[in-house]
XYZ file of C-alpha atoms in Angstrom:
522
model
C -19.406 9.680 17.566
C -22.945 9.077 19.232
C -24.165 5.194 18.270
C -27.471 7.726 18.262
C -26.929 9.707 14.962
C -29.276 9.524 12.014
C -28.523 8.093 9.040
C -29.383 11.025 6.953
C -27.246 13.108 9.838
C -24.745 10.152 9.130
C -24.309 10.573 5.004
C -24.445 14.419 5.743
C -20.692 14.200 7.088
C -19.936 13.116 4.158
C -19.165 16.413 2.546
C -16.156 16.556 5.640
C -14.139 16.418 2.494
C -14.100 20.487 2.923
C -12.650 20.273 6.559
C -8.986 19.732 4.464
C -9.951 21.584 1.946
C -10.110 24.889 4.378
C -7.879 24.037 6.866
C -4.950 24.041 4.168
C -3.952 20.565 4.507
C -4.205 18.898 1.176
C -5.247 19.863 -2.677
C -7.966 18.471 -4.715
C -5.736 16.615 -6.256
C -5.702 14.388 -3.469
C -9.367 14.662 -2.907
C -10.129 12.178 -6.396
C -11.924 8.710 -5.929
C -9.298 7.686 -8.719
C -6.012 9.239 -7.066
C -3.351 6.972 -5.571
C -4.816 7.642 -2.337
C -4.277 10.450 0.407
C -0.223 10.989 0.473
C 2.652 12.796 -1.385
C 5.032 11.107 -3.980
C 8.939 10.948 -2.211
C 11.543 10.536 -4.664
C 14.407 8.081 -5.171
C 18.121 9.837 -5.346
C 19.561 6.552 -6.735
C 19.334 5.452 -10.332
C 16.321 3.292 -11.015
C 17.142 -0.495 -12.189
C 15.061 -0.985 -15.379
C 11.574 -2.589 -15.013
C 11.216 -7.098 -15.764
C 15.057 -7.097 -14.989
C 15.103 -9.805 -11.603
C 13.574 -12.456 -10.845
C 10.065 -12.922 -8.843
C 11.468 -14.097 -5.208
C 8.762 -16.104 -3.300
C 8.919 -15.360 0.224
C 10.523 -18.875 1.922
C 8.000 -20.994 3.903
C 8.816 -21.457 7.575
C 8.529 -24.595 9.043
C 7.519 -25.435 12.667
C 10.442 -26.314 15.182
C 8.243 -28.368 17.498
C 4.460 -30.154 16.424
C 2.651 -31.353 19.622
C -0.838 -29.742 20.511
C 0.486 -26.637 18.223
C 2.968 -26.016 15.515
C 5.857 -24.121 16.981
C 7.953 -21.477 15.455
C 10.475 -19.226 16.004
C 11.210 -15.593 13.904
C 13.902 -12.852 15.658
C 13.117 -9.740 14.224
C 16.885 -8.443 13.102
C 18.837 -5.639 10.898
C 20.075 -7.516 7.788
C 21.200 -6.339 4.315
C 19.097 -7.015 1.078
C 19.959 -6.729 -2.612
C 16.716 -4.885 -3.768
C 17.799 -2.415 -5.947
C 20.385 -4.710 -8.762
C 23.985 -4.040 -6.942
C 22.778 -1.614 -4.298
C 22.799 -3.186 -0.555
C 19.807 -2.014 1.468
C 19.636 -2.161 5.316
C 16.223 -3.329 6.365
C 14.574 -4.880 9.713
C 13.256 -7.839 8.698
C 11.380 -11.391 10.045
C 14.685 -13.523 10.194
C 16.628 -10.964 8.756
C 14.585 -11.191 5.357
C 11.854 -9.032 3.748
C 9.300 -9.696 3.028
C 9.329 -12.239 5.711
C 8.696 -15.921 5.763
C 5.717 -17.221 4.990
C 3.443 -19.466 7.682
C 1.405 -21.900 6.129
C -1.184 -22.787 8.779
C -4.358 -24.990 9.174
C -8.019 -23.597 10.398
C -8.808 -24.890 14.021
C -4.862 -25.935 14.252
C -3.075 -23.512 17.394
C -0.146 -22.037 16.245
C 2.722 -20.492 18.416
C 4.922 -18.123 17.317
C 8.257 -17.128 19.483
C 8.916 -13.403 18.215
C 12.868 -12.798 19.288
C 13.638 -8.872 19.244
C 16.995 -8.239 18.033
C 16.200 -4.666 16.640
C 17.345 -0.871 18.462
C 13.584 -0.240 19.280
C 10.473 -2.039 20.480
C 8.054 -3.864 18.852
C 4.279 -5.296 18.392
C 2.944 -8.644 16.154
C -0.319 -7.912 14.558
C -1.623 -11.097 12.850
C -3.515 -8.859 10.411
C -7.218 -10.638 9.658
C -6.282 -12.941 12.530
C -9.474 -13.966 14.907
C -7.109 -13.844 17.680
C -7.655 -13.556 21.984
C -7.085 -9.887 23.020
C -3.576 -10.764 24.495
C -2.037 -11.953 21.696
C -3.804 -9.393 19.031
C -0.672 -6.867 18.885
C -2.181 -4.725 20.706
C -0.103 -1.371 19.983
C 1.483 -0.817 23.663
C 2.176 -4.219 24.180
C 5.541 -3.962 23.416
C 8.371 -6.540 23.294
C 11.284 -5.023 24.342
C 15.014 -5.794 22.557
C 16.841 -7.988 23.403
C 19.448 -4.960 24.403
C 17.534 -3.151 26.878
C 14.912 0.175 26.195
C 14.899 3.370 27.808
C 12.999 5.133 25.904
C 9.222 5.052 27.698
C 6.163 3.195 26.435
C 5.071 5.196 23.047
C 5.607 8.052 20.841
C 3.783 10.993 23.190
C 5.141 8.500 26.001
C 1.735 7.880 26.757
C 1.328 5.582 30.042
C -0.934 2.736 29.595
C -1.625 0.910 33.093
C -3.085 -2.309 30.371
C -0.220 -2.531 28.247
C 1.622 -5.916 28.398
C 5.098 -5.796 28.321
C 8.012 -8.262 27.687
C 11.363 -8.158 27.190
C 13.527 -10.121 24.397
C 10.956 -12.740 23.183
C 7.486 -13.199 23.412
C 5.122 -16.211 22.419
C 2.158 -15.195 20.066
C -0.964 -17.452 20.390
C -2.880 -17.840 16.819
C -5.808 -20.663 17.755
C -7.073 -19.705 14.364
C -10.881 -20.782 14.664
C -11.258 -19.377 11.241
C -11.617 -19.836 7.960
C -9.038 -20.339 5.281
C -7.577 -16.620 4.048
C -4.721 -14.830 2.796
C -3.623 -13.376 6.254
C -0.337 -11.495 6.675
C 1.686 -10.066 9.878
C 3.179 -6.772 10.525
C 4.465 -4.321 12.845
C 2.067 -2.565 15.229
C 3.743 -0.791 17.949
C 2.190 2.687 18.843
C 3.216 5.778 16.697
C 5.908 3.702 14.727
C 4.006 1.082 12.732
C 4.386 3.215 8.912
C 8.420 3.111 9.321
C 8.854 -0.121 10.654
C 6.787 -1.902 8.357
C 8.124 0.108 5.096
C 12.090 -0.924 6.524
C 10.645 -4.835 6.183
C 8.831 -5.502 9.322
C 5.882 -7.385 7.319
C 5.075 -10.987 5.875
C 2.468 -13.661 4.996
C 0.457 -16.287 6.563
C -1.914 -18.380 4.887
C -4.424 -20.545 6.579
C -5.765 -23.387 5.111
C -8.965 -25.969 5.378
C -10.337 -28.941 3.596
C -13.190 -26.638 2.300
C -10.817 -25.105 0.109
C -8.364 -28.122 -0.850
C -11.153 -29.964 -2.614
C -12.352 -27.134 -4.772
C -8.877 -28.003 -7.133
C -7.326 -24.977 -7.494
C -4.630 -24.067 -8.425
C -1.519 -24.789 -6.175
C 1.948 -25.701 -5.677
C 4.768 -23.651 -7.793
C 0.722 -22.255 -9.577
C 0.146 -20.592 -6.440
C 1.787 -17.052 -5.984
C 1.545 -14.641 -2.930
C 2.105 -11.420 -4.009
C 3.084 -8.588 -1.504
C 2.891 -4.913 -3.217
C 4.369 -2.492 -1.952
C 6.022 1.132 -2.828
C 9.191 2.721 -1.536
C 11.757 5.549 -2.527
C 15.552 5.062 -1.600
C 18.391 8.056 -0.837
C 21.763 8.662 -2.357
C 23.154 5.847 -0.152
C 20.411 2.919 -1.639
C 18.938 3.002 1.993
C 15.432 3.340 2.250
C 13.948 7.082 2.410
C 11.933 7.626 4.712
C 10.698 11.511 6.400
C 10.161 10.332 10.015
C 10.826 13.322 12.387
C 13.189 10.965 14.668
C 14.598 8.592 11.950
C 16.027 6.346 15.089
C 11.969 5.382 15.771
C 12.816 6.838 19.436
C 10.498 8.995 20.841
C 9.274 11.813 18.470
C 6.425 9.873 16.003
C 5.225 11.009 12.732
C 6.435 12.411 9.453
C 7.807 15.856 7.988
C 4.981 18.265 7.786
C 5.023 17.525 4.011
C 4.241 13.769 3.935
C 1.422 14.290 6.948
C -1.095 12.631 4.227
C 0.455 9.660 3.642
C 4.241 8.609 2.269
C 4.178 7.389 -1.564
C 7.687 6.064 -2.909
C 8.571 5.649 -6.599
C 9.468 2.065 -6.742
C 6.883 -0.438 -7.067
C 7.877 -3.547 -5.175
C 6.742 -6.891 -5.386
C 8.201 -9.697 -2.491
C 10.978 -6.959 -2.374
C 12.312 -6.970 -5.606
C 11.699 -3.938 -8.137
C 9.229 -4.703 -10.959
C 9.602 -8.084 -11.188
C 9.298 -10.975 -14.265
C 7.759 -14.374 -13.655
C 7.791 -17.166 -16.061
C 4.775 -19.181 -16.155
C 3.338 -21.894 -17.764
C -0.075 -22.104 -20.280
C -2.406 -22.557 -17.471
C -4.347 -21.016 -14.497
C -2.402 -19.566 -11.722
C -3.461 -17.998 -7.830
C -2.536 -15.018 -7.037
C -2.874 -13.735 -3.512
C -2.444 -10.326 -3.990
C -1.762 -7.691 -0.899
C -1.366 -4.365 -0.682
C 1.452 -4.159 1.566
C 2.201 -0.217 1.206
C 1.413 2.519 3.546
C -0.531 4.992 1.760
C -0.382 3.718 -1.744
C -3.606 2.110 -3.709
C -3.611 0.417 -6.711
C -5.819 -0.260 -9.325
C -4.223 -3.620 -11.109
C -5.485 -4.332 -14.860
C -3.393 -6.881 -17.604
C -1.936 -5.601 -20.531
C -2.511 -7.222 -22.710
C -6.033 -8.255 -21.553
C -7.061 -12.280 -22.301
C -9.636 -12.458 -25.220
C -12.616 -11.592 -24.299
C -11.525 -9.491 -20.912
C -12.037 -10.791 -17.963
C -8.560 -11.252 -16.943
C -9.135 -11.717 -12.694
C -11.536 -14.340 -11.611
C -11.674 -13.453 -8.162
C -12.360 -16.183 -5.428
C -11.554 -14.644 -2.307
C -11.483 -11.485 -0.080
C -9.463 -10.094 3.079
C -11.367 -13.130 4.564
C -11.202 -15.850 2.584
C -13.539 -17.643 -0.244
C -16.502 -15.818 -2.049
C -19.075 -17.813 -2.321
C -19.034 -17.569 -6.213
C -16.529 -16.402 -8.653
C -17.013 -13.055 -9.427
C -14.922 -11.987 -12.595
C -13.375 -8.677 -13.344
C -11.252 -6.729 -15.692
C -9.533 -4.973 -12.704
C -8.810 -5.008 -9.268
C -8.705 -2.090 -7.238
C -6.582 -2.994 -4.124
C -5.906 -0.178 -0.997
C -3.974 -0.749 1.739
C -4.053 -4.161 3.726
C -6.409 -5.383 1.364
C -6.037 -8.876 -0.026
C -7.569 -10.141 -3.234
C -7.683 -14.032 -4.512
C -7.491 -14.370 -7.923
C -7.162 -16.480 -10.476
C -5.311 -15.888 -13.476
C -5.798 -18.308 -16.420
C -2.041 -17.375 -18.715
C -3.472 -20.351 -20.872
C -6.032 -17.867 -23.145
C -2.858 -16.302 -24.079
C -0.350 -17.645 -26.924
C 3.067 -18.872 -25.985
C 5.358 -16.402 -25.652
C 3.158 -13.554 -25.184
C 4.354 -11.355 -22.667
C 1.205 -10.149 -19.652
C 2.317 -6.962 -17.741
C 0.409 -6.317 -14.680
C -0.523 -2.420 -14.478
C -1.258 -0.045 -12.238
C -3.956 2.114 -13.571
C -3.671 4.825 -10.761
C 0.294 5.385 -11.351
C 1.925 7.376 -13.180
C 5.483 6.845 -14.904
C 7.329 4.769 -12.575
C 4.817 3.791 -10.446
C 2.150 2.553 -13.497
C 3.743 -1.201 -13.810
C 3.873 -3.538 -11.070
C 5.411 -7.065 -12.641
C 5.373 -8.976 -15.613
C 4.494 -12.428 -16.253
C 6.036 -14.009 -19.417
C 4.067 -17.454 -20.763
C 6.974 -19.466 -21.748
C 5.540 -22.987 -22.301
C 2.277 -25.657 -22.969
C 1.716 -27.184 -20.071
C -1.056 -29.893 -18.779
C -3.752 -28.095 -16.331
C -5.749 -29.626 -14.043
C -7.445 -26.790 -11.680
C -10.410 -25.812 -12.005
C -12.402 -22.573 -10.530
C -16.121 -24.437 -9.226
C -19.010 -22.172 -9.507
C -19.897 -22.599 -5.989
C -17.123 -22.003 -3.677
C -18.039 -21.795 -0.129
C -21.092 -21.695 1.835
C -20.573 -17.889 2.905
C -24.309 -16.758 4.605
C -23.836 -12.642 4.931
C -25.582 -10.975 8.335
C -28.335 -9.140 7.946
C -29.707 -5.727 9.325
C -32.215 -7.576 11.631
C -29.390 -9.092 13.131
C -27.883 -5.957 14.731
C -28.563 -5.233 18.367
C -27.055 -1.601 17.516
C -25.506 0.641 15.503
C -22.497 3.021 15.973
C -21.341 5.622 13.927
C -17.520 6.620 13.749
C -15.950 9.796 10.982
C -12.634 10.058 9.900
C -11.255 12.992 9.609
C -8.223 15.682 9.863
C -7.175 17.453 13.071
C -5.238 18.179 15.902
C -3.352 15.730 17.959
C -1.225 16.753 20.637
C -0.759 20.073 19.288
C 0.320 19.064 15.521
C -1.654 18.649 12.636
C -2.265 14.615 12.567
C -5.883 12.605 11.772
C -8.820 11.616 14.063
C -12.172 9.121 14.619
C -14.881 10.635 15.884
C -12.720 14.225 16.682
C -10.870 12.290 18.905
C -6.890 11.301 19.006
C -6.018 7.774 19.512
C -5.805 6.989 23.600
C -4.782 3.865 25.564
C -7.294 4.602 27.803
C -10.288 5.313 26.189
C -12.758 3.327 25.002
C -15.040 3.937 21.734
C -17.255 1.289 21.576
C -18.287 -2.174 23.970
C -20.223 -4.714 22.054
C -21.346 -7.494 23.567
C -19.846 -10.943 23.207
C -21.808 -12.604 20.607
C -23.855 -9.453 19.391
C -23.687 -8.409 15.714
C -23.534 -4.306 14.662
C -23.588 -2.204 12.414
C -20.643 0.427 12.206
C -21.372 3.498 9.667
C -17.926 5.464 8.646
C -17.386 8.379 6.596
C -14.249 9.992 5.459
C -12.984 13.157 4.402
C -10.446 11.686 2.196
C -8.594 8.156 1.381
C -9.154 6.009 4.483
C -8.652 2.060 4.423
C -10.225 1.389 7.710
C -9.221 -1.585 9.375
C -11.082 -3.616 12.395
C -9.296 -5.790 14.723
C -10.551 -9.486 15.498
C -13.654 -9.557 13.424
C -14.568 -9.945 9.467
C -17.399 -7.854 8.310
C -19.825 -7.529 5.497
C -20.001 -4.249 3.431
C -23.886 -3.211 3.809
C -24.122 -0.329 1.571
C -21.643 2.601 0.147
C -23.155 6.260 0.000
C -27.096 5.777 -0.602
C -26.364 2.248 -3.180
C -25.479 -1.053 -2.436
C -21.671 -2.561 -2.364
C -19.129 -2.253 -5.325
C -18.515 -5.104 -7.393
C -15.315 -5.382 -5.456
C -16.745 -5.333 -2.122
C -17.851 -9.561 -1.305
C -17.029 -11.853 0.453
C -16.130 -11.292 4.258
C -13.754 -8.280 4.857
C -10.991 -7.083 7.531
C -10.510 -3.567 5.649
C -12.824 -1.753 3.498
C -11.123 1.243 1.349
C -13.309 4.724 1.949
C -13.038 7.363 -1.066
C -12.780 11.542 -0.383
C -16.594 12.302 1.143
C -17.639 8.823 1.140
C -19.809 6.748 3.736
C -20.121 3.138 4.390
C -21.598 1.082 6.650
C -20.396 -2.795 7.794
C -21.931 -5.523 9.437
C -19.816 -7.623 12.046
C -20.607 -10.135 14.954
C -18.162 -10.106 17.753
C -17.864 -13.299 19.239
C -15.296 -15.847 20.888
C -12.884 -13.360 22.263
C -13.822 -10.320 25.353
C -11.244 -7.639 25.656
C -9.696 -4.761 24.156
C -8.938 -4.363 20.438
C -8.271 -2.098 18.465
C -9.536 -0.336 14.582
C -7.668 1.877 12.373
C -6.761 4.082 8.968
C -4.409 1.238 7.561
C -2.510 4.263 5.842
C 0.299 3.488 8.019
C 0.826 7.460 8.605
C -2.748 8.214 9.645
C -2.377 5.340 11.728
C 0.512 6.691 13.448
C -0.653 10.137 13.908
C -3.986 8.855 15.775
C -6.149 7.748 13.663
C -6.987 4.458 15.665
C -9.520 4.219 18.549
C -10.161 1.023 20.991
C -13.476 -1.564 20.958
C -13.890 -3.825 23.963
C -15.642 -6.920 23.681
C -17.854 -7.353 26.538
């Protein structure tokens, strides 16, 4: 879309809530600010385990092979078996054979190298997701690693030709310098057309950076600090994963069954991989680093019960890192690829006492996450500080220029799919060029449920509709979440890094059917 239109033009589209609506895509159902999000509910055909039956796993921390200038590690991407459902084996691709995958622990201004190892049937990308990251190392979605086996199978899904594209074959080294600040970041799959079924067979996992900022605030840490990956998925008659891609092999044909265009909802909630898990914790304040790792799913997390006095969630960081205050809530409202920092204090409730986590936009299966079970007294010595970082939001004299971008429903390649600005996702052409250093403005609406995601840069959310930002909307984002007919505009400078990059629908399926469009820093 024009960087030219009017705002009033700009909160006009809007109402492109109607474009569905007509053209017989969705129902109204799936038009509420309060639904799950844009998508259809698949079905497991296997028994479901009980819910606060196994054990919270905690993701294994992966530690460097080499420490010189960098920390060096190595992760082969393999097919692997996993226990998920209680005596069902599951076959997943995972990081090391494991899903999720193994956490990196890293340190702001501290290069890390990863060695990414291919051992799966199809090619693959590495998106550090919230990573400020150089252009060639970004995960750019045809810059495929090849396996180890060989490929034959072209470049993408519509075998789309990009003369840019960096390829390699068996391994590849991804370059993290990580001039940023400390955040919950996490890394996924990203390759062209094929990122929603790669990441929902295991293709995903954390990586936290760190800083001295936030190790001498004293919060909580060590066995008190949990991340939490959430995630949804339905499994067939055989306990494998079900999932409707067209080409199930992740070949050459992208996209879903016509049914499941809007986005693929399973009926098992997921947390680290393991079905509606129980924690035990101690009388005291815990951190939760909570992700939305699903593809279409969002999530609207409350405590039952709630502490005395509400107030359950004192959050302390976004997508980006620290707020520069605590800001407490009674809910959190999560969409996905969004990360929330919170704090938890399980010492304002009684031994014993037994604190589901909910989901307040599920229904049956899908309306309980975990369970965290306060099983002892325990000495606590964290504390949340009222100030928390020195975080200075842009302002709108800052911007050199703004550019507005709609997401929407249409026709891609001949098929019903999802578009920016009318426009299919293409290698080759380029949305927007903002200058290296400049700060913008970039104004989105959507028709329905978009999580819009940009590449390299954090942003600050400027305004939603005509008002200001949510309660839920501080701090420095990678991914704001966009309701049915909403607008909102974010304010990002793009500096360090030129080149091309890209910025999505994080629900994986819009994603794949070409809802992503390029930036090039210039």
């Amino acid at each position: 879309m024009s960087a030219r239109l009017s705002r009033r033009r700009f909160l006009g589209l809007a109402g492109g809530a109607g474009v569905l609506l007509a053209a017989g895509m969705i129902t109204p159902r799936l038009l509420r600010a309060d639904s799950p999000g844009t998508g259809e509910l698949l079905r497991s055909k296997v028994p479901l385990p009980e819910p606060f039956r196994v054990p919270l796993p905690v993701p294994p921390v992966l530690r460097p092979h080499r420490t010189d200038g960098a920390d060096h590690y190595t992760i082969t991407q393999r097919a692997a078996t996993a226990e998920i459902l209680p005596g069902i084996r599951t076959p997943i691709w995972g990081y090391n054979g494991i899903f999720p995958g193994p956490t990196i622990e890293s340190r702001r201004d501290r290069t890390v190298v990863v060695r990414h190892r291919n051992e799966l049937p199809v090619p693959t990308v590495v998106h550090l997701h919230g990573g400020h990251t150089p252009a060639e190392h970004d995960g750019y979605p045809t810059d495929l690693l090849m396996p180890v086996s060989g490929w034959n199978g072209g470049h993408g899904g519509h075998d789309m030709y990009d003369a840019k594209a960096n390829i390699t074959y068996g391994s590849r080294d991804y370059v993290f310098p990580l001039r940023q600040r400390a955040a919950t970041l996490w890394y996924h799959d990203h390759r062209m057309d094929f990122t929603g079924p790669a990441v929902y067979r295991g293709l995903a996992g954390f990586h936290l950076v760190r800083d001295e900022e936030e190790n001498a605030l004293g919060l909580p840490s060590g066995e008190r600090e949990l991340p939490l990956m959430i995630g949804d998925r339905a499994f067939d008659e055989h306990g494998a994963f079900a999932y409707p891609a067209l080409d199930p092999l992740l070949r050459s044909i992208p996209g879903v069954e016509p049914g499941y265009v809007e986005g693929v909802f399973g009926d098992v909630i997921l947390v680290n991989g393991a079905p509606w898990p129980v924690h035990e914790v101690a009388a005291a304040r815990y951190r939760l680093r909570l992700l939305n790792g699903s593809n279409a799913r969002r999530y609207d997390l409350a405590l039952d019960p709630p502490p005395p006095g509400g107030g359950g969630f004192v959050q302390i960081g976004s997508d980006q890192g620290l707020l520069g205050a605590p800001r407490v809530h009674d809910h959190i409202p999560l969409a996905p690829a969004e990360r929330y920092d919170v704090i938890v204090d399980f010492g304002r409730y009684p031994t014993g006492t037994e604190v589901t986590v909910l989901n307040r936009l599920g229904t049956g299966s899908t309306a309980q996450v975990m369970r965290f079970v306060v099983t002892r007294k325990a000495r606590d010595d964290s504390r949340i500080p009222a100030k928390l970082s020195d975080l200075a939001p842009l302002s709108r004299e800052q911007a050199t220029v703004t550019r507005d971008f709609a997401f929407t429903a249409g026709q891609v390649h001949g098929r019903t799919g999802w578009v920016i600005g009318g426009e299919p996702f293409a290698p080759d052409r380029m949305d927007a060029r903002p200058r290296l250093g400049d700060t913008e403005i970039w104004r989105f609406v959507a028709d329905v449920h978009h999580p819009v995601h940009l590449h390299l840069v954090g942003f600050h959310i400027l305004s939603r509709g005509s008002g200001p930002p949510n309660p839920f909307d501080g701090g420095l984002k990678d991914t704001v979440d966009l309701s049915p007919g909403e607008a909102v505009e974010v304010i990002a400078r793009f500096e360090d890094y030129r080149g091309r990059f890209v910025f999505h629908c994080h629900n994986a399926e819009h994603e794949d059917m070409a809802m992503m469009a390029n930036f090039e820093v210039v």
